Coordinates of N, CA and C in Angstrom, one line a residue:
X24 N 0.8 -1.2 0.0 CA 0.0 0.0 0.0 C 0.9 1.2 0.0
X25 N 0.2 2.3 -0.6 CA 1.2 3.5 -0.6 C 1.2 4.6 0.3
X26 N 1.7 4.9 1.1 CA 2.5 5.9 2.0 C 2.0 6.9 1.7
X27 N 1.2 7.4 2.4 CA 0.8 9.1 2.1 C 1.6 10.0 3.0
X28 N 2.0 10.7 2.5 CA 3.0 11.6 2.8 C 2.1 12.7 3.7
X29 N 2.3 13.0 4.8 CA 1.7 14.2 5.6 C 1.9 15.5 4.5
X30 N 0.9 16.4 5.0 CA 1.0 17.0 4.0 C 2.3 18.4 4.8
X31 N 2.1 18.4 6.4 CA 3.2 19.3 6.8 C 4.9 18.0 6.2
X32 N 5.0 17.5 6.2 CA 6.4 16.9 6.3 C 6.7 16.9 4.6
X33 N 5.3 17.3 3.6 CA 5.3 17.9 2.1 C 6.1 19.2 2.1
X34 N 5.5 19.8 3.0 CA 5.7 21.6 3.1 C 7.0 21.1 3.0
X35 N 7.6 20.8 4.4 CA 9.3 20.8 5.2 C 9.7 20.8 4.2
X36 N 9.8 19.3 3.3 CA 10.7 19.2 2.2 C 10.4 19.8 0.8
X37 N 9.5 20.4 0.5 CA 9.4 21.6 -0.5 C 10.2 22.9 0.3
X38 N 9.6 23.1 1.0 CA 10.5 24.2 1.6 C 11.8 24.2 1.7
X39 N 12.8 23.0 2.1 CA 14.2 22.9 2.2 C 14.7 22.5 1.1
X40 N 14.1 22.4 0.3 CA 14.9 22.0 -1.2 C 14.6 23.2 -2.3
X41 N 13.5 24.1 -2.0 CA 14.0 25.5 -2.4 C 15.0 26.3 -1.8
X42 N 15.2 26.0 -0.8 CA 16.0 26.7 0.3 C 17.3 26.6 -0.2
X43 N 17.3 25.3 -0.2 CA 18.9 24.8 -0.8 C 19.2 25.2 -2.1
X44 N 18.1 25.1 -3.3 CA 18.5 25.6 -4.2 C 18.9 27.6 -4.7
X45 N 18.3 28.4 -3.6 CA 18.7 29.3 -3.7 C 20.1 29.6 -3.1
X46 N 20.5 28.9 -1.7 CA 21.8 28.9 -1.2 C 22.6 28.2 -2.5
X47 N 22.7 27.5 -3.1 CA 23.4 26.9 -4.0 C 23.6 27.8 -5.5
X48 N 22.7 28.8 -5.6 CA 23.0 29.3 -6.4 C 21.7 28.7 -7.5
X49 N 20.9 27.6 -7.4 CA 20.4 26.9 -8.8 C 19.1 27.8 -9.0
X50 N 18.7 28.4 -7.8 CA 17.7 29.8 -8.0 C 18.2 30.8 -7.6
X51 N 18.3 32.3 -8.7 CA 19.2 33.3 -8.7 C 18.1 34.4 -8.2
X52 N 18.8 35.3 -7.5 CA 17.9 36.8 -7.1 C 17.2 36.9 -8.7
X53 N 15.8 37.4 -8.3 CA 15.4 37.6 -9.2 C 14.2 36.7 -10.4
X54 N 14.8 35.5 -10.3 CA 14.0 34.4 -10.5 C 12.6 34.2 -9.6
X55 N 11.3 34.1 -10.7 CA 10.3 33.8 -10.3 C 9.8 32.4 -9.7
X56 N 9.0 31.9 -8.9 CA 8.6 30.7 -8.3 C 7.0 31.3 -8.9
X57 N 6.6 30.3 -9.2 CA 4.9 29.7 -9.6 C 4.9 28.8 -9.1
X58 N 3.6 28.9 -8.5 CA 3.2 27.6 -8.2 C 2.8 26.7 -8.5
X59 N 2.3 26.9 -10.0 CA 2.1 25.4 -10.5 C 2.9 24.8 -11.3
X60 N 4.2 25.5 -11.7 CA 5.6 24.7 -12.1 C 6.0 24.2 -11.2
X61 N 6.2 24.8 -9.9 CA 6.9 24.0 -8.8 C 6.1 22.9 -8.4
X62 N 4.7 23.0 -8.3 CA 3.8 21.5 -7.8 C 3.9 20.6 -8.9
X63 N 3.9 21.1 -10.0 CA 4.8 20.5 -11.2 C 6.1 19.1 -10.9
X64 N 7.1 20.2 -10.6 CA 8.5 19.5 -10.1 C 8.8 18.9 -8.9
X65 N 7.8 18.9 -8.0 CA 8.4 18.3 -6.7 C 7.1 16.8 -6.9
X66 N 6.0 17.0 -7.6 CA 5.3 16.1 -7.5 C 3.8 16.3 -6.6
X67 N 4.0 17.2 -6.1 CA 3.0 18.0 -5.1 C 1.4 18.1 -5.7
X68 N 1.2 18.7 -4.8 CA -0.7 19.6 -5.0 C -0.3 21.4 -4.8
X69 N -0.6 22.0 -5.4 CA -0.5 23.8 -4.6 C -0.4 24.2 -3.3
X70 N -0.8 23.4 -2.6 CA -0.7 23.7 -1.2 C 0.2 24.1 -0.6
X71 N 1.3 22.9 -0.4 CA 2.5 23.1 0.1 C 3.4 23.7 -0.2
X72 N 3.5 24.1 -2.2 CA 4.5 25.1 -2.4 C 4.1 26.2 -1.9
X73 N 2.7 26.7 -1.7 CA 2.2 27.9 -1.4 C 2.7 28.2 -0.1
X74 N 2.6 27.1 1.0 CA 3.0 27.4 2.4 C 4.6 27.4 2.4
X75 N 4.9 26.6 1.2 CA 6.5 26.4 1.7 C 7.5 28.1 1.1
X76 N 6.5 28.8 0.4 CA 6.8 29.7 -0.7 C 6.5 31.2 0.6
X77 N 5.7 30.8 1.8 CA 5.3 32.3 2.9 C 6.5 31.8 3.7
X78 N 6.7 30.5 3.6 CA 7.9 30.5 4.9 C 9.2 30.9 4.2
X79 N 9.3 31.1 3.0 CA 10.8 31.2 2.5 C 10.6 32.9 2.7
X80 N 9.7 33.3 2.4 CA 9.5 35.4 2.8 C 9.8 35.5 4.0
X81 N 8.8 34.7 4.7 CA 9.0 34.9 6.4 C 10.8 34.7 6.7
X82 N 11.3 34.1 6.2 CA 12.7 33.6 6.0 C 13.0 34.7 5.6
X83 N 13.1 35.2 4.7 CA 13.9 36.8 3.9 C 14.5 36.2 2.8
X84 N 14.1 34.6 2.5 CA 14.6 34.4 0.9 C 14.0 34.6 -0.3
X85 N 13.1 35.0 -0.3 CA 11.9 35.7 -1.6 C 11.3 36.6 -1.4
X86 N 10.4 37.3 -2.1 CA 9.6 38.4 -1.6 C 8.6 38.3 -2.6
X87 N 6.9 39.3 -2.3 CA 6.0 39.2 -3.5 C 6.2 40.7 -4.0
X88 N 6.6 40.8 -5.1 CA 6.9 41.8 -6.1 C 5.5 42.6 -6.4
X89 N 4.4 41.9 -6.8 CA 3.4 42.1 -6.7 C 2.4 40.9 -5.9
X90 N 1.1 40.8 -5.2 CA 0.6 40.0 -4.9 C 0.7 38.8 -6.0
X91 N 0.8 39.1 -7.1 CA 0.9 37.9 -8.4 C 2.0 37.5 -8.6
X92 N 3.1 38.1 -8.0 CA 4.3 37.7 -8.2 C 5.3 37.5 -7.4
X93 N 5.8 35.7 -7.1 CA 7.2 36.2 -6.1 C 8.5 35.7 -6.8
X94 N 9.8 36.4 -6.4 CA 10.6 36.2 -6.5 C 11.8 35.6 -5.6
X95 N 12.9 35.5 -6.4 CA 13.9 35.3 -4.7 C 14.2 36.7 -4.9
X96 N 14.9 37.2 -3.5 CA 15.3 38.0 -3.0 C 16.5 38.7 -3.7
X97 N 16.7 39.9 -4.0 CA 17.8 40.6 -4.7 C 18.7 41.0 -3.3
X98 N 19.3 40.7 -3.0 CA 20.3 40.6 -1.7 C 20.4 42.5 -2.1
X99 N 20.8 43.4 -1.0 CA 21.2 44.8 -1.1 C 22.0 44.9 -0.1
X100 N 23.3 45.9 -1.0 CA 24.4 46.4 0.6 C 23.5 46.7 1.9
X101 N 22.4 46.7 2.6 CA 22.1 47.0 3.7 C 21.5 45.8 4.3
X102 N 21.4 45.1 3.3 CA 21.2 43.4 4.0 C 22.4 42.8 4.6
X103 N 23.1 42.7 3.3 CA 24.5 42.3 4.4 C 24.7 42.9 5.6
X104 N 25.0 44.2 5.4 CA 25.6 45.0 6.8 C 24.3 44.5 7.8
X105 N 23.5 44.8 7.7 CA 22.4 43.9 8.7 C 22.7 43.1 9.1
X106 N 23.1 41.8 8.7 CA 22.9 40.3 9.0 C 24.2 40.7 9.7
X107 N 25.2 41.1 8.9 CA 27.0 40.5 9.5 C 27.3 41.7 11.0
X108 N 26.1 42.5 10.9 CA 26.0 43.4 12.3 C 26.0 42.4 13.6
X109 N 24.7 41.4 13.1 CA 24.2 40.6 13.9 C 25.7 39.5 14.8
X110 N 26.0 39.2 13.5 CA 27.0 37.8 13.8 C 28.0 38.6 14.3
X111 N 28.4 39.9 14.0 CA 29.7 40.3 15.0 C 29.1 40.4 16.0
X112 N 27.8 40.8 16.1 CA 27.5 41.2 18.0 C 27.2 39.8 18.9
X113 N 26.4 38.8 18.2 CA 26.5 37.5 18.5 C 27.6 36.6 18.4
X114 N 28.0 36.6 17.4 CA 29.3 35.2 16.7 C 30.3 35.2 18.0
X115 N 30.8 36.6 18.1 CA 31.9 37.1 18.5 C 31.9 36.7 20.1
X116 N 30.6 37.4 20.8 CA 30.1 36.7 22.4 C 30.1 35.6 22.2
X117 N 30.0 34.5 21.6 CA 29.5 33.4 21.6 C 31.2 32.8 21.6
X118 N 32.0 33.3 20.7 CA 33.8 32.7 20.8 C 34.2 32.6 22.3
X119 N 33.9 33.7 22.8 CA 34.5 33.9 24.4 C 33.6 33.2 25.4
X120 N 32.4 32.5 24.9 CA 32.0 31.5 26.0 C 32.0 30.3 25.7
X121 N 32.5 30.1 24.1 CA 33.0 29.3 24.2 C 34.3 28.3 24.4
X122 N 35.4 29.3 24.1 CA 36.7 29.5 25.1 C 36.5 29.1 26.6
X123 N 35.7 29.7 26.9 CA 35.3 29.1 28.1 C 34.7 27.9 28.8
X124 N 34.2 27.6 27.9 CA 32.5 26.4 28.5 C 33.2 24.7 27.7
X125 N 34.2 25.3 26.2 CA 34.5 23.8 25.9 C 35.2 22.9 26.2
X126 N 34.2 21.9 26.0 CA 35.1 20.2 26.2 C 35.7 19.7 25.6
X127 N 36.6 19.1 25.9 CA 37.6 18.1 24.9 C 36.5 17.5 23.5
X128 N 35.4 17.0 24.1 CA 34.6 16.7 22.9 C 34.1 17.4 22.3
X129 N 33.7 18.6 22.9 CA 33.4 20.0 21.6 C 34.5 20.0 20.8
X130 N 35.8 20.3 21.3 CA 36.9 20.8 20.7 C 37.1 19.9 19.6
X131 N 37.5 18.4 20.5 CA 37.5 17.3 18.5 C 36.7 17.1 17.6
X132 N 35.0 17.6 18.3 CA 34.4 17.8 17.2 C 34.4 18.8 15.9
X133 N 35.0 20.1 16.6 CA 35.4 21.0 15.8 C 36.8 20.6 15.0
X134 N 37.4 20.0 15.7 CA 38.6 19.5 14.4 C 38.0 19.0 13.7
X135 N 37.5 17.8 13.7 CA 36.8 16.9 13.1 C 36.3 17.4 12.0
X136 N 35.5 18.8 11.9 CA 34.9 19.6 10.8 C 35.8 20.1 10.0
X137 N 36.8 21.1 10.9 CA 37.6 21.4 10.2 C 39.3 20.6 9.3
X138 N 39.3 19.1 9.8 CA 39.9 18.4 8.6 C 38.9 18.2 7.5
X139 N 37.3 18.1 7.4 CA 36.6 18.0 6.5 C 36.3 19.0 5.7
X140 N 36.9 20.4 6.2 CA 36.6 21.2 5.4 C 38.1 21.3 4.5
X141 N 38.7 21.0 5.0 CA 40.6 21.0 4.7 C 40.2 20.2 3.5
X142 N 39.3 19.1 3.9 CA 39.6 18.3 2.3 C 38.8 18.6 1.4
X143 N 37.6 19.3 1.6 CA 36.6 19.4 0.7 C 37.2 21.0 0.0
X144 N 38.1 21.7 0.8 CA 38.6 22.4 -0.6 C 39.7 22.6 -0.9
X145 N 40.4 21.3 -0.8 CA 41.5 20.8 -1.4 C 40.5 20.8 -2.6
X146 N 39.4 19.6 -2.5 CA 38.7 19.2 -3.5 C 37.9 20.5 -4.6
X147 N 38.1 21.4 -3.8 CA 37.2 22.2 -4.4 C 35.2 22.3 -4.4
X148 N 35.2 21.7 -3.7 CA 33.2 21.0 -3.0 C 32.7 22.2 -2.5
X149 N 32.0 23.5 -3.5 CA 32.2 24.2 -3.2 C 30.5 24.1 -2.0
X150 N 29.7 23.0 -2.4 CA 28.5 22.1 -1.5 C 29.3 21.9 -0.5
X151 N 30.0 21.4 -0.4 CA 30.4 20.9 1.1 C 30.9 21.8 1.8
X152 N 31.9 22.4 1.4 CA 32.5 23.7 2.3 C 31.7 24.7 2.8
X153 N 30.3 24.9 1.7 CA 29.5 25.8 2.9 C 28.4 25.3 3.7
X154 N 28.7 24.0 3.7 CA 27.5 23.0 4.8 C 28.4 22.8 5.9
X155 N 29.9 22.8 5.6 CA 31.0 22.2 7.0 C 31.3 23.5 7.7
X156 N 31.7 24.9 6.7 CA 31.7 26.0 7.4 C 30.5 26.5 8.4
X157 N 29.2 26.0 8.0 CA 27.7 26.7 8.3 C 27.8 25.5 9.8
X158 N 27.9 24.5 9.3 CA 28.3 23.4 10.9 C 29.0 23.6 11.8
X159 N 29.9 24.6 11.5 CA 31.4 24.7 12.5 C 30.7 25.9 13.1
X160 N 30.3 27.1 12.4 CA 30.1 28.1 13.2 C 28.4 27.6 14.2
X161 N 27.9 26.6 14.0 CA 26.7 26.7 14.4 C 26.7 25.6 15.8
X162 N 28.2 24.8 15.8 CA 29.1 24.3 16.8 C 29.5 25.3 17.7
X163 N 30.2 26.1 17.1 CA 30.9 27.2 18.0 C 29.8 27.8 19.0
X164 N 28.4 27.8 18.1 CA 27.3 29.0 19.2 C 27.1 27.7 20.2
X165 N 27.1 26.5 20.0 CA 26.4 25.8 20.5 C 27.6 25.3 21.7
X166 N 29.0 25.4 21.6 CA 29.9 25.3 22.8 C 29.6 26.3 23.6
X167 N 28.9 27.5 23.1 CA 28.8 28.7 24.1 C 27.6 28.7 25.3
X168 N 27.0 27.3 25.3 CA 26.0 27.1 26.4 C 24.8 27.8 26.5
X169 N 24.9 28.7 25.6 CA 23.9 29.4 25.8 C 22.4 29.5 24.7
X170 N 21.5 28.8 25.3 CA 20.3 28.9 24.3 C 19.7 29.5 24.0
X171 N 19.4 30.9 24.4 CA 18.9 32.0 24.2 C 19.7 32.7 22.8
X172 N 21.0 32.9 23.0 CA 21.8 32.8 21.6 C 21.9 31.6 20.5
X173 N 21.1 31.2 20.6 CA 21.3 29.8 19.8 C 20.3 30.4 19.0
X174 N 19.0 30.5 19.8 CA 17.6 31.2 19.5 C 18.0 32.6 18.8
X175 N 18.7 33.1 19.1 CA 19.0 34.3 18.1 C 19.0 34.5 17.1
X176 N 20.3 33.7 16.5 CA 20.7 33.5 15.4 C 19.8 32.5 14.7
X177 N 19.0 31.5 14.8 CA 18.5 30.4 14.1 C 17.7 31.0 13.2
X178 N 17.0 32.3 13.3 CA 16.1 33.1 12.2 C 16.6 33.0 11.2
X179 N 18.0 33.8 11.2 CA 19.1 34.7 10.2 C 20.4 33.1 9.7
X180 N 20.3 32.2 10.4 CA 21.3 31.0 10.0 C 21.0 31.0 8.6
X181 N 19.8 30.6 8.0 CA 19.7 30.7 6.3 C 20.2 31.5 5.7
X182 N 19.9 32.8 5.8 CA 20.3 34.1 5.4 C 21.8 34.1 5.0
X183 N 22.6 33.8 6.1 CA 23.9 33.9 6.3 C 25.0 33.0 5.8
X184 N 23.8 32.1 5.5 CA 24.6 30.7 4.8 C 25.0 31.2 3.2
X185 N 23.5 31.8 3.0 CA 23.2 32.1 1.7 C 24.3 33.1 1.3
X186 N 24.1 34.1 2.1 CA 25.0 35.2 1.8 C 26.9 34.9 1.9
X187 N 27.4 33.8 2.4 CA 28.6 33.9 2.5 C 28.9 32.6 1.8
X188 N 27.8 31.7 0.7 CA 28.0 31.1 -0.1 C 29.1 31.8 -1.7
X189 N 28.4 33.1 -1.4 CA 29.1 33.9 -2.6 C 30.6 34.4 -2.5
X190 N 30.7 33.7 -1.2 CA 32.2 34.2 -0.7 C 33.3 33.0 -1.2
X191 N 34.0 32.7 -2.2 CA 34.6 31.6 -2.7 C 36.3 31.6 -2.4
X192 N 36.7 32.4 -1.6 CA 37.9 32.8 -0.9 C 38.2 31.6 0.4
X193 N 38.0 30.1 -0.5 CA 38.1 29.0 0.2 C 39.6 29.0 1.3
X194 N 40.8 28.9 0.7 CA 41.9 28.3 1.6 C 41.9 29.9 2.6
X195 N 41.4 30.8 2.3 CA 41.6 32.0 3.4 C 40.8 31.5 4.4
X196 N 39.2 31.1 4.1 CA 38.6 31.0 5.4 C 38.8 29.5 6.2
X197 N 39.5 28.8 5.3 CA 40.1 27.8 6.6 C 41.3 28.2 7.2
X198 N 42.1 28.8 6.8 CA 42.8 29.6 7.3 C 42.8 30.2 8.8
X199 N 41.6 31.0 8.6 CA 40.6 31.8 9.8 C 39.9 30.8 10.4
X200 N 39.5 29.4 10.0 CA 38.6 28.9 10.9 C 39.6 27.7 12.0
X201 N 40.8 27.9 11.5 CA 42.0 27.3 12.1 C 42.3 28.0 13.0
X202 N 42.4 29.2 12.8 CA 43.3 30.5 13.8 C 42.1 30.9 14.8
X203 N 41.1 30.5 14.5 CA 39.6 30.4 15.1 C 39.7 29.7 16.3
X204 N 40.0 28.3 15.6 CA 39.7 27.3 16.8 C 40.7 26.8 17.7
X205 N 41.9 27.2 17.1 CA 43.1 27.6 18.3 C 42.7 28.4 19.6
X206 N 42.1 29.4 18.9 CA 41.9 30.4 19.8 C 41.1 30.0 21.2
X207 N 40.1 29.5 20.4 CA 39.0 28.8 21.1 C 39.7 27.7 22.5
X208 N 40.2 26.7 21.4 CA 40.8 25.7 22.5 C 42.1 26.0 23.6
X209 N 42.7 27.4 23.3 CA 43.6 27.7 24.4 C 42.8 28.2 25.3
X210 N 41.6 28.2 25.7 CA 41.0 28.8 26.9 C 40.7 30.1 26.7
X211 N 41.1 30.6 26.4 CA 41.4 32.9 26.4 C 40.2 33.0 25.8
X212 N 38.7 33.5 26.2 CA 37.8 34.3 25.7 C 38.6 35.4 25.2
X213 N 39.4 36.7 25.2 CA 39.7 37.6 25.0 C 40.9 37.1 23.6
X214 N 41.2 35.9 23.6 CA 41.5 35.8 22.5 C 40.8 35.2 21.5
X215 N 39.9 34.5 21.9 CA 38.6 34.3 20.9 C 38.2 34.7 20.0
X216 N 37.2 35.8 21.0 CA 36.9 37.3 20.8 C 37.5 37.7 19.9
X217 N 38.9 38.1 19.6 CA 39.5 38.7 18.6 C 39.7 38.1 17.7
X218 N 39.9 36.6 17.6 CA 39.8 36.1 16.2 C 38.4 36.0 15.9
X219 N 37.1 35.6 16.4 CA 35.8 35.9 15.6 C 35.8 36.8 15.4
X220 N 36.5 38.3 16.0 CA 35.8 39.8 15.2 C 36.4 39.8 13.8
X221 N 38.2 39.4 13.8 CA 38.5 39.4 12.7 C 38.0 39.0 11.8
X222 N 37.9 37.7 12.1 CA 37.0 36.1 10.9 C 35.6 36.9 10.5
X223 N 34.4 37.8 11.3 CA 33.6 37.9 10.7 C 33.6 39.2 9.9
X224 N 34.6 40.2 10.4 CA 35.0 41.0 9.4 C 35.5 41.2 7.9
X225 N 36.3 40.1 8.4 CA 37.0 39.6 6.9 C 36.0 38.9 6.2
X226 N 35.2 38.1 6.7 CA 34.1 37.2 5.9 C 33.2 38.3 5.0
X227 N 32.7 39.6 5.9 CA 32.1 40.3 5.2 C 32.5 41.4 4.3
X228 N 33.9 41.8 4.5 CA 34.7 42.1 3.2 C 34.3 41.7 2.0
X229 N 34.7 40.2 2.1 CA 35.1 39.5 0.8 C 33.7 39.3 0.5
X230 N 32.7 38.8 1.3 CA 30.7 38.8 1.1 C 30.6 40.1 0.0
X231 N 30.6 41.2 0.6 CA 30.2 42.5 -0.1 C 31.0 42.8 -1.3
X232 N 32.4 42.5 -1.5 CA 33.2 42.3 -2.8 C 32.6 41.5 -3.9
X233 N 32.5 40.4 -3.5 CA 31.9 39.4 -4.3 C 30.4 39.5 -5.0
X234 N 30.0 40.1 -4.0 CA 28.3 40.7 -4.3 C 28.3 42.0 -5.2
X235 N 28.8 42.9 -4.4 CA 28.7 44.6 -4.9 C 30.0 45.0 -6.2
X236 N 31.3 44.4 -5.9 CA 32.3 44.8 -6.2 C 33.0 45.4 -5.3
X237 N 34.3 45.7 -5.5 CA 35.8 45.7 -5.0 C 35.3 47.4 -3.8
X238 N 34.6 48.5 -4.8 CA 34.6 49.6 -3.5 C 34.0 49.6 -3.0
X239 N 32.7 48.6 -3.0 CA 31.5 48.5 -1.9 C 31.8 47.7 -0.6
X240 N 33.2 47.8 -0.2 CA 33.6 46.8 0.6 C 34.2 47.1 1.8
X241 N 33.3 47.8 3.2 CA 34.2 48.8 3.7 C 34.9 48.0 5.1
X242 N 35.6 48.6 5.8 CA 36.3 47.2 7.0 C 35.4 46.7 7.8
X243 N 34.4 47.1 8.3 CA 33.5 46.4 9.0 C 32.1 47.2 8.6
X244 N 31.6 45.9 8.9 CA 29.4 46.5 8.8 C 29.3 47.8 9.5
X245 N 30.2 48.5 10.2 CA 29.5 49.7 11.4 C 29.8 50.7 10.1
X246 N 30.6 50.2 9.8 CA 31.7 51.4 8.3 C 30.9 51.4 7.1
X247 N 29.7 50.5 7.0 CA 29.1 50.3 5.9 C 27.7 51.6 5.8
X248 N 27.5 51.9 4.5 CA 26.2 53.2 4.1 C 25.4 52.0 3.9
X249 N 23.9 53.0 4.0 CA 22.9 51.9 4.0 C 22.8 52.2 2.5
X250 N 22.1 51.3 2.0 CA 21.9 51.8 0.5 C 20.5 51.4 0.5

C-alpha cells in the first residue's frame, strides 16, 4: 500500500529543497517561483508550495513583487551589513564562552569539521565547504551554552549561509577557521573574541566584494552606508 506523505512533512521538504537551491546558487535573485511549475516539479498539490513559498519570505529568501508575483530576494548592501552586524555582535560573544565552556569533545568535534573542510577544498566542494563552514560556526554558538543565543541566530542561519556562499575565498577562510579554533581551544575568551571579530570582518569584506564589487567593501558593517 502507498504511504501518504503528511501533508506538513510535504511543506518541510518543498521548503528545504527551495531553500537549498537558492543557497546553492540553482535559484538566482530575481528568479520567479509559480506555483504550479513547482507543484509541477516536486510532484506535489499547490498547497504546500504555497505554504513552503510564505515560509521562504518569512525567512527573507523571496519576496512578493506584486501580490501575483514572487521572487527570490535581490540581496542589497544593507542586507549584508544587517545580518554581518548581527553575527559580529553575536558570533563574537558566543567565541568567548566558548573559550570558556569547551570540552575536549566539543573541541575534537570541531577539528573533526575542520579536517573535513581541509579536504573538501582541497577538493574544491564548493557544497560541502559551505555546509561544513555553516556546521562549524553553528558548533561554535552551541559550545557557548547558551540557548537563548542559539535562539537568536536560528532566524538569520539561512540568510547567512546564503550570503557567504558567494564568498569563494576558500583556503583564506580555513585559514581563519584554524586560527579560530586555536583560539578557542587555548581557553582565552579575550583571544577568541578577537579572532571571531576578525574572521567575521573579513568574511564580510570579501561577502560585499563578491556581491557589490571591489569599492562596496568597507572594513567592518559599522563602516558600511545603508543603500
Amino acid at each position: 500500500m502507498t504511504k501518504i506523505e503528511p501533508l506538513g512533512a510535504v511543506r518541510e521538504r518543498v521548503t528545504s529543497e527551495l531553500r537549498q537551491q537558492i543557497i546553492a546558487g540553482s535559484l538566482l535573485p530575481g528568479d520567479r517561483l509559480v506555483e504550479r511549475e513547482l507543484a509541477e516539479r516536486f510532484g506535489v498539490s499547490r498547497v504546500p508550495v504555497r505554504e513552503a513559498i510564505r515560509a521562504l519570505v518569512a525567512e527573507g529568501f523571496v519576496h512578493f513583487e506584486t501580490p501575483r508575483r514572487t521572487v527570490v530576494r535581490r540581496l542589497t548592501p544593507t542586507d549584508v551589513k544587517e545580518l554581518f552586524e548581527l553575527r559580529e555582535a553575536l558570533e563574537v560573544y558566543a567565541a568567548g564562552l566558548a573559550a570558556s565552556r569547551a570540552t575536549p569533545k566539543d573541541l575534537a568535534a570541531v577539528q573533526e569539521l575542520i579536517d573535513r573542510a581541509a579536504a573538501a577544498t582541497e577538493a574544491g566542494d564548493a557544497e560541502a565547504i559551505t555546509d561544513i563552514n555553516s556546521r562549524l560556526h553553528d558548533r561554535i554558538v552551541a559550545m557557548a551554552g547558551n540557548s537563548l543565543l542559539t535562539e537568536a541566530l536560528e532566524p538569520v542561519a539561512g540568510r547567512l549561509r546564503w550570503m557567504t556562499r558567494r564568498n569563494e575565498e576558500w583556503p583564506q577562510l580555513l585559514v581563519e577557521h584554524r586560527e579560530l579554533y586555536e583560539a578557542i581551544a587555548s581557553g582565552d575568551p579575550d583571544r577568541a573574541r578577537a579572532h571571531a571579530l576578525t574572521h567575521v570582518r573579513t568574511n564580510y569584506r570579501s561577502t560585499v566584494r563578491h556581491l557589490f564589487g571591489e569599492e562596496a567593501a568597507p572594513q567592518s558593517p559599522g563602516e558600511a552606508s545603508a543603500s
